[in-house]
mmCIF file of C-alpha atoms in Angstrom:
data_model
loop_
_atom_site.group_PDB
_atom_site.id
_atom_site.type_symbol
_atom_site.label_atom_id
_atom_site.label_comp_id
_atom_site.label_asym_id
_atom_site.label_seq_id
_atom_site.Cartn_x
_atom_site.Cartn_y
_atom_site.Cartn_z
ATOM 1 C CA UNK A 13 -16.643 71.629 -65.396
ATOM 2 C CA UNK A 14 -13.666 72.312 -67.448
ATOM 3 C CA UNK A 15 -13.380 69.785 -70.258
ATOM 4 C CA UNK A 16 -10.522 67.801 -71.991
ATOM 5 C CA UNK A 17 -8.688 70.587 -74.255
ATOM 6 C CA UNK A 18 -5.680 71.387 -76.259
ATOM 7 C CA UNK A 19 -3.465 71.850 -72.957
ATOM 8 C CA UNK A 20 -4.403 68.541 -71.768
ATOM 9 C CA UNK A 21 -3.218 64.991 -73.058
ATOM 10 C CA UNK A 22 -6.209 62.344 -73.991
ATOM 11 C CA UNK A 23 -5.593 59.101 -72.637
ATOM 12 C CA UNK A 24 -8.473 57.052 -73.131
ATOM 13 C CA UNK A 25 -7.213 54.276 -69.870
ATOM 14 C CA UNK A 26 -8.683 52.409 -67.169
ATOM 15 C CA UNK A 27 -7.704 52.555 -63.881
ATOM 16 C CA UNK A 28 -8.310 51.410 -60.470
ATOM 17 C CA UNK A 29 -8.058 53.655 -57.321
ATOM 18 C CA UNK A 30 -5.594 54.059 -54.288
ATOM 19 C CA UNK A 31 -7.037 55.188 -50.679
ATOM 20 C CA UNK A 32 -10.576 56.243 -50.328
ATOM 21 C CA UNK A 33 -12.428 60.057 -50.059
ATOM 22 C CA UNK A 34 -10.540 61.105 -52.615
ATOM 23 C CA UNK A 35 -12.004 63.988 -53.931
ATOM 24 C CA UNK A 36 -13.544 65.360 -57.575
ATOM 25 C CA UNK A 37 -13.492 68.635 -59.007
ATOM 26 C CA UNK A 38 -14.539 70.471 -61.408
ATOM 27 C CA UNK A 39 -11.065 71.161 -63.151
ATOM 28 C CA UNK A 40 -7.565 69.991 -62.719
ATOM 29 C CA UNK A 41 -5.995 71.734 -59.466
ATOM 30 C CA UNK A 42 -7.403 72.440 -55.685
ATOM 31 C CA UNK A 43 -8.237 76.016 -56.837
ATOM 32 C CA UNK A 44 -11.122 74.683 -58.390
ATOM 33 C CA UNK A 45 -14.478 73.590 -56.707
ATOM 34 C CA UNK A 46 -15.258 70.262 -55.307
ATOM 35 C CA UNK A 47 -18.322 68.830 -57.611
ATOM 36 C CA UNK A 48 -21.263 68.337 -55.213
ATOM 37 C CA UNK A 49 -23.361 65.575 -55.186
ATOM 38 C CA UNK A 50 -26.662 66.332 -56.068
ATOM 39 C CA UNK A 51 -28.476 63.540 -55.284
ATOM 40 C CA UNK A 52 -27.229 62.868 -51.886
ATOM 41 C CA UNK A 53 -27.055 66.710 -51.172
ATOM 42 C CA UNK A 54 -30.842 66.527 -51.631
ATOM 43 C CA UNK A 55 -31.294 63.818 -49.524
ATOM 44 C CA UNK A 56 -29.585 64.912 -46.401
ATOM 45 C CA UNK A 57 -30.110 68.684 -46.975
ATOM 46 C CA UNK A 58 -26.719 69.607 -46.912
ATOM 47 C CA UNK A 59 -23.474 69.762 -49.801
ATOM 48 C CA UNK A 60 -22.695 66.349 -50.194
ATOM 49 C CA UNK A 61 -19.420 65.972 -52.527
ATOM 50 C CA UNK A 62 -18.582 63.238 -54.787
ATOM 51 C CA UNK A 63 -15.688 61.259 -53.656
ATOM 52 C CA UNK A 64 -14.010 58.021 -55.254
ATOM 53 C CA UNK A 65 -12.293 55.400 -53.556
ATOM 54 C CA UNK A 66 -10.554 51.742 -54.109
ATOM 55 C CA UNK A 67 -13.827 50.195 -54.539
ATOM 56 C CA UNK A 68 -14.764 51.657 -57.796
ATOM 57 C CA UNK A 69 -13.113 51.445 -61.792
ATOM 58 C CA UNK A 70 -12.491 54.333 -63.450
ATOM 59 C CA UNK A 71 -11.645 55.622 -67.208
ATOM 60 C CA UNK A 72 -9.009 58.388 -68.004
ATOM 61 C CA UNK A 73 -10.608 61.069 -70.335
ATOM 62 C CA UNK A 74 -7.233 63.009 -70.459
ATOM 63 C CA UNK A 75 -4.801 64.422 -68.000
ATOM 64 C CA UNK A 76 -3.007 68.233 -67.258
ATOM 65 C CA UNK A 77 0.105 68.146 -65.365
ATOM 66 C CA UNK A 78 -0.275 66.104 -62.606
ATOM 67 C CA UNK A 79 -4.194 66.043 -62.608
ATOM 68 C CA UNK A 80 -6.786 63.829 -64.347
ATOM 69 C CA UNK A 81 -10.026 63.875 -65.636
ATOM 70 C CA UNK A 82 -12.023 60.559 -65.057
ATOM 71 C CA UNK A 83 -15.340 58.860 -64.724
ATOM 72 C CA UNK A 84 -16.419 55.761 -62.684
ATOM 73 C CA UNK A 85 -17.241 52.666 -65.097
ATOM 74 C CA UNK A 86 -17.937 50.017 -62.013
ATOM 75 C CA UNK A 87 -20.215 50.454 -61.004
ATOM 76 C CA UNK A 88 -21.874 51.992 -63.568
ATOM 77 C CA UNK A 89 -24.440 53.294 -61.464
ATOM 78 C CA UNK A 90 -21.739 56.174 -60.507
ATOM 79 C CA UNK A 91 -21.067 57.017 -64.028
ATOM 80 C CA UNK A 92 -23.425 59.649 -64.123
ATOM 81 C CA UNK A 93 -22.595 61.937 -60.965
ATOM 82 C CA UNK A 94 -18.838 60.260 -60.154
ATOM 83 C CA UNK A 95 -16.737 62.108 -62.861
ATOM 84 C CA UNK A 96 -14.183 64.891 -62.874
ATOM 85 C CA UNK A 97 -10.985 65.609 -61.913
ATOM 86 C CA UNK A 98 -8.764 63.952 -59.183
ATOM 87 C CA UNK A 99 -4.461 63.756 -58.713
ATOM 88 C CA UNK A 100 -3.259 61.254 -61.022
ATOM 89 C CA UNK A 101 -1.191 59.764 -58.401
ATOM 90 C CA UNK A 102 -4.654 58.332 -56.831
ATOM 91 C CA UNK A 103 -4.437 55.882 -59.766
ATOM 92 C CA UNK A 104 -3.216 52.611 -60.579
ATOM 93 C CA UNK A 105 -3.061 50.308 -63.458
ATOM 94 C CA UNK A 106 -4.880 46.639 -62.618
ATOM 95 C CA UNK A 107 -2.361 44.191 -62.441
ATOM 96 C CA UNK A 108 -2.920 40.711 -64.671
ATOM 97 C CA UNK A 109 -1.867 37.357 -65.410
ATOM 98 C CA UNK A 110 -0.020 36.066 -68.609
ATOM 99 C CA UNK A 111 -3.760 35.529 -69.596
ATOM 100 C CA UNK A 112 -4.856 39.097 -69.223
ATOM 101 C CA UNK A 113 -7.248 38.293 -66.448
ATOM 102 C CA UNK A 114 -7.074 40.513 -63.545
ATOM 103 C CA UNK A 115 -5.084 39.525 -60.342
ATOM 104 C CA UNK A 116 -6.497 41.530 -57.298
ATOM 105 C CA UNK A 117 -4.142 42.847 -54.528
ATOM 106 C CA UNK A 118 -4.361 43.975 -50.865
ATOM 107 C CA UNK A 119 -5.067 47.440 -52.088
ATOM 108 C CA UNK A 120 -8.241 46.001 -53.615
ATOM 109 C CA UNK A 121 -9.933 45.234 -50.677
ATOM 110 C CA UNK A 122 -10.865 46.993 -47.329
ATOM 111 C CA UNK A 123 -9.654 45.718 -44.102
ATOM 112 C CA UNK A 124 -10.607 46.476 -40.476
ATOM 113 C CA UNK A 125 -9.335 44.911 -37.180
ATOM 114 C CA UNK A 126 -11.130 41.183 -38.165
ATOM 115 C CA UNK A 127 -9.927 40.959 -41.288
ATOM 116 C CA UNK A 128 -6.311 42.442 -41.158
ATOM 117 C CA UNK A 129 -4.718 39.212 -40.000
ATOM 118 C CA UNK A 130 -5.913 37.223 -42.873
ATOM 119 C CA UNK A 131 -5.196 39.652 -45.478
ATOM 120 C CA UNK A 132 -2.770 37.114 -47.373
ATOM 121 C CA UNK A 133 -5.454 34.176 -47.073
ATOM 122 C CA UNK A 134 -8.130 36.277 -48.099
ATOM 123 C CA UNK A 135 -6.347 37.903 -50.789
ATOM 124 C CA UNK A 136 -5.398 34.547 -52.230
ATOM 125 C CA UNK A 137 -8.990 33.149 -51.741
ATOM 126 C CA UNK A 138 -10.763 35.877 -53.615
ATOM 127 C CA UNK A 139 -8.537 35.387 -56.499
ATOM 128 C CA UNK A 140 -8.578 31.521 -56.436
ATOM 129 C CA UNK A 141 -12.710 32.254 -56.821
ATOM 130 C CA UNK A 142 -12.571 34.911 -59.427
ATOM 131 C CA UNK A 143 -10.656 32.287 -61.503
ATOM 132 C CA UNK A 144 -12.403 29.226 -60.545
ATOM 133 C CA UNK A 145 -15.867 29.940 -60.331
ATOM 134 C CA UNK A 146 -17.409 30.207 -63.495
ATOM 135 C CA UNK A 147 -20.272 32.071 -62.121
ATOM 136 C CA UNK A 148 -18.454 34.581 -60.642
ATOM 137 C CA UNK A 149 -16.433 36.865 -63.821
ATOM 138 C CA UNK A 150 -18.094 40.484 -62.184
ATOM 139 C CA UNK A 151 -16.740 40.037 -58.546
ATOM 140 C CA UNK A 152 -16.015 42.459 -55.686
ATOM 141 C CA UNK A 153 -13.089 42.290 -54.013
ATOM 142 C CA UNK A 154 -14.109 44.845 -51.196
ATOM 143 C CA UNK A 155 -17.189 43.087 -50.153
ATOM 144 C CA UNK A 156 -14.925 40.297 -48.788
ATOM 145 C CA UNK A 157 -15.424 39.516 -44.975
ATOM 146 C CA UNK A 158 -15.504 37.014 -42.593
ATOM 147 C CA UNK A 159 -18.343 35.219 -41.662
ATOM 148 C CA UNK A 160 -19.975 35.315 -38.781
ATOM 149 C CA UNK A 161 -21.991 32.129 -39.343
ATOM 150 C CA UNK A 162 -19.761 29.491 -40.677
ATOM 151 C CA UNK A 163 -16.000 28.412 -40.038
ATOM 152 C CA UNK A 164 -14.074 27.793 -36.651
ATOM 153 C CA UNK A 165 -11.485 29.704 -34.917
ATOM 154 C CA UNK A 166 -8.098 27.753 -36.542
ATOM 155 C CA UNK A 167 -10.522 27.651 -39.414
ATOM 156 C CA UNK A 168 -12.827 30.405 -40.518
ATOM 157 C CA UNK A 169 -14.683 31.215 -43.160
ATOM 158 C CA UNK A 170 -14.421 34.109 -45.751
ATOM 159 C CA UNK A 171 -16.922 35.632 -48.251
ATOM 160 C CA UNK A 172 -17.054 37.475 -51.613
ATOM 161 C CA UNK A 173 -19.772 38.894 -53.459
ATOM 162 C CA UNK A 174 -20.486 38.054 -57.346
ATOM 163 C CA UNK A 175 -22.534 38.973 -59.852
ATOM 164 C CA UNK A 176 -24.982 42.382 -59.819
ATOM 165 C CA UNK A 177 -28.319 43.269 -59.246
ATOM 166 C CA UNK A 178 -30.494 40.294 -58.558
ATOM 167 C CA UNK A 179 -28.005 37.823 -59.311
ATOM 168 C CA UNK A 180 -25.507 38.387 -56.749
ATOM 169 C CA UNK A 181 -24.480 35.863 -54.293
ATOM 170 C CA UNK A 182 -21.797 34.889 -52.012
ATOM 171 C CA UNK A 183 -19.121 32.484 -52.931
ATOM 172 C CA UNK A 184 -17.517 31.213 -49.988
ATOM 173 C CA UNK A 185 -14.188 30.092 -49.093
ATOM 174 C CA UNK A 186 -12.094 28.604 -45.594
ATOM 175 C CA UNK A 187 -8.600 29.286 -44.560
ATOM 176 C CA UNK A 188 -7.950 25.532 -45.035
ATOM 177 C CA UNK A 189 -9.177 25.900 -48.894
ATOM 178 C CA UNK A 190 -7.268 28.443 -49.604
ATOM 179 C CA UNK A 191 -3.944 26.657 -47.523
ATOM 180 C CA UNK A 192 -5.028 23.377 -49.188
ATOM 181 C CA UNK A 193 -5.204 24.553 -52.780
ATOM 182 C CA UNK A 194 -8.403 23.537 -52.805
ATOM 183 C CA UNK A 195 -10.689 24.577 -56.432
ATOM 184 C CA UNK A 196 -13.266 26.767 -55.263
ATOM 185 C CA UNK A 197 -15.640 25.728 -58.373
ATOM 186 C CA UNK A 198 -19.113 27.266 -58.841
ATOM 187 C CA UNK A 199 -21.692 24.946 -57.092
ATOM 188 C CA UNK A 200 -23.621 22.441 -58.975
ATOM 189 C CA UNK A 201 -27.063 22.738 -59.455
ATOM 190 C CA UNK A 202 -29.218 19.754 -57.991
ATOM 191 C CA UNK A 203 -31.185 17.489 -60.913
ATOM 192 C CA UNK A 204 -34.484 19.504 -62.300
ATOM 193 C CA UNK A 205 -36.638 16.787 -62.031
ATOM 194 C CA UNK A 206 -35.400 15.605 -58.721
ATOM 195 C CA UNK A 207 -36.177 18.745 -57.120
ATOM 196 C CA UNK A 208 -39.555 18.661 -58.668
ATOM 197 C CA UNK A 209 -39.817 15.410 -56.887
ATOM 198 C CA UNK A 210 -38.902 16.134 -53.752
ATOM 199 C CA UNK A 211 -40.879 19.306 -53.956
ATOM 200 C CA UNK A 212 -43.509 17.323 -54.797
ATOM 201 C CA UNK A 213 -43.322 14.713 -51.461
ATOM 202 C CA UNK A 214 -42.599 17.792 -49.263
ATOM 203 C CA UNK A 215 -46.398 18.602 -50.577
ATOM 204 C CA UNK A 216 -47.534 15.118 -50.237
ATOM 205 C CA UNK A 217 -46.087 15.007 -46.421
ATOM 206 C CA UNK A 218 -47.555 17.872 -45.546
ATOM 207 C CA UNK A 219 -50.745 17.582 -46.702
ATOM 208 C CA UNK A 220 -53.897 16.180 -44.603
ATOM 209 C CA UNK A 221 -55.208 13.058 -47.018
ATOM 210 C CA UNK A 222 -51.808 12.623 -49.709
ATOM 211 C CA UNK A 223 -53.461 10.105 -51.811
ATOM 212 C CA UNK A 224 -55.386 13.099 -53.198
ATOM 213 C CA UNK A 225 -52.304 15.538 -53.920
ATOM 214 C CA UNK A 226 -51.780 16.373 -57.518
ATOM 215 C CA UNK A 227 -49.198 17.824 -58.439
ATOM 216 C CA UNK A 228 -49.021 20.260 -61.175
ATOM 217 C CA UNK A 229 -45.441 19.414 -63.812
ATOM 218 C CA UNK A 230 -46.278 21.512 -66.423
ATOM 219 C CA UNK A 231 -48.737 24.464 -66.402
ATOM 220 C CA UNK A 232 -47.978 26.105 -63.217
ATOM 221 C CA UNK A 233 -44.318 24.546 -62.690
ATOM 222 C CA UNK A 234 -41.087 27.266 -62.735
ATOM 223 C CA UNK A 235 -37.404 26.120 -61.702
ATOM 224 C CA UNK A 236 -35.050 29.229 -61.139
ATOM 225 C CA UNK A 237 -31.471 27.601 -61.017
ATOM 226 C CA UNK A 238 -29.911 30.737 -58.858
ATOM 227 C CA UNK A 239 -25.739 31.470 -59.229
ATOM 228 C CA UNK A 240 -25.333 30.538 -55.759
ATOM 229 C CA UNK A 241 -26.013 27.093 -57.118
ATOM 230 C CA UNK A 242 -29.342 26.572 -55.251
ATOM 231 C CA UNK A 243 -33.201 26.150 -57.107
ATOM 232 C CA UNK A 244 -36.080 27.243 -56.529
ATOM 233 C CA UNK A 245 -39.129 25.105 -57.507
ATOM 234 C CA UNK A 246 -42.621 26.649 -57.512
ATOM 235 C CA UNK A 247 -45.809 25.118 -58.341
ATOM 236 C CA UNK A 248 -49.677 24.350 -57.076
ATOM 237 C CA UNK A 249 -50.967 21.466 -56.291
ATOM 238 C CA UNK A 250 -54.662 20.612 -55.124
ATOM 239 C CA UNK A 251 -55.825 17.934 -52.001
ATOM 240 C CA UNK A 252 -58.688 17.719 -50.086
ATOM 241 C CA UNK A 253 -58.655 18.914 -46.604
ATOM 242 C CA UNK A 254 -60.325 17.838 -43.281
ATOM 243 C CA UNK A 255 -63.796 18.223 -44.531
ATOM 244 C CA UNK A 256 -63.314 16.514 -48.080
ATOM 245 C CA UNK A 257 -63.225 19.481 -49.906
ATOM 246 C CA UNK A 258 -60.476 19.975 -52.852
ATOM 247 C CA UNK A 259 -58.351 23.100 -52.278
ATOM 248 C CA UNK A 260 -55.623 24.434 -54.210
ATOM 249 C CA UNK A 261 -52.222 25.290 -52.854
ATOM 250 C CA UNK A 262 -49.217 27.283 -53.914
ATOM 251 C CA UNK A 263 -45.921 25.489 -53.115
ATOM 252 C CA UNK A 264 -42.391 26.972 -53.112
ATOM 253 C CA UNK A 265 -39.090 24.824 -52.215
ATOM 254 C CA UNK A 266 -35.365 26.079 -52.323
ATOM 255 C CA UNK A 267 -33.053 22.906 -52.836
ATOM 256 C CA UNK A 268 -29.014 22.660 -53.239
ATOM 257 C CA UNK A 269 -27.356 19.639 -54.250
ATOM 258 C CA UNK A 270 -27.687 17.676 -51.187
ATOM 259 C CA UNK A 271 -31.813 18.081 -51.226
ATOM 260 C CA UNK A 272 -34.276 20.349 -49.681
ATOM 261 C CA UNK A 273 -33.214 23.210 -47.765
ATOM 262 C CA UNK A 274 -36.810 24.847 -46.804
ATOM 263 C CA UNK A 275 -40.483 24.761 -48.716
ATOM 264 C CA UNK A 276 -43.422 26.829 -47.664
ATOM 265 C CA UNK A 277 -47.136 25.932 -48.634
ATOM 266 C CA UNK A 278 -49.870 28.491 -48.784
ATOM 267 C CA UNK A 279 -53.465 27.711 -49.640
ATOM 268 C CA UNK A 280 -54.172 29.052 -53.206
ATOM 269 C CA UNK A 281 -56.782 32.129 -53.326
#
């Protein structure tokens, strides 16, 4: 690959990306070779070539003429095999507030025949969540949809994803929030020792004599409070069954603010 040098300008910027399957090669102009993707060339057996598109960040190593040499920085996973050089005019500076935090526009996001007509609701929702949910500072603008679950027809329901890795989640928002003004907060977190209480009954109702349930609080109790602003309580308890005999459980119970949403019991081995 050829490398910034003295007849290129370093730049050392940050862009985001206009249109998608764009692609990367190995030196500024179409003359040169398209960089391959190893990885998924192995995978499917034939060349595979590195593209970017509006869903990734990159950084601007330097540019020649009207070419630049970048690599992806979100997600960082692409970091490694996304980098090279692509037509500067594929770029475009983020655009932010007075504050310096990002404001996200239509060319953010990708939009098919359901969510086209609420591109200005949508657009507005996902930035009313990036700066109102506290949970949700790494968010991804293209993952926003409609669901398919919740809302009505003069009312529906978008999403947005947050967070990486294990600690993404979906922060949701309706048409009527959005129209409404309404803050789309992170969700609180229901009371610790509440939900180790109603953990606790869900055991007790569930088991076959409940005098005899006990409980364990302390050395086999964990509470996960999750950025979707549900817990998860796990724990054992022990109770004697049908013939009198003490057996030991495992419990698990996912609760949200309003109470239990599910538990499951398994008998302890």
């Amino acid at each position: 690959m050829i490398e910034c040098g003295s007849s290129s300008t370093k730049t050392g910027k940050t862009y985001k990306v206009n249109g998608s399957d764009i692609n990367v090669r190995s030196g500024p102009g179409t003359n040169h070779d398209r960089i391959i993707n190893q990885k998924a060339s192995s995978i499917f057996k034939k060349n595979i070539y590195v593209t970017i598109d509006n869903t990734v960040t990159v950084y601007e190593e330097c540019t020649q003429g009207e070419w630049s040499k970048v690599r992806v920085t979100d997600p960082d996973w692409l970091s490694n095999s996304h980098r090279g050089w692509v037509l500067s005019k594929f770029l475009r500076k983020k655009q932010t507030d007075a504050a310096g935090k990002e404001i996200f526009t239509e060319k953010d996001f990708i939009w098919d025949n359901n969510t086209s007509p609420y591109k200005e609701i949508i657009v507005a929702g996902v930035n009313k969540v990036y700066r109102e949910n506290a949970r949700c500072k790494d968010i991804d603008p293209s993952s926003a949809y409609i669901s398919g679950s919740k809302g009505t027809k003069d009312n529906p329901v978008f999403f947005v994803t947050c967070g990486k890795g294990s600690n993404a989640f979906n922060a949701f928002f309706s048409k009527a929030d959005v129209e409404k003004d309404k803050r789309l907060t992170e969700k609180k977190h229901i009371d610790k020792s509440q939900a180790v209480d109603l953990c606790e009954a869900y055991a007790k109702q569930h088991a076959t004599h409940p005098s005899t349930v006990d409980f364990s609080r302390i050395m086999d109790l964990a509470i996960t409070e999750h950025p979707n602003g549900r817990t998860r309580v796990t724990s054992t308890f022990t109770a004697k069954n049908s013939f009198n005999l003490e057996v030991k459980f495992n419990i698990s119970c996912l609760l949200e603010d309003s109470g239990l949403i599910e538990a499951n019991i398994i008998e302890s081995k």
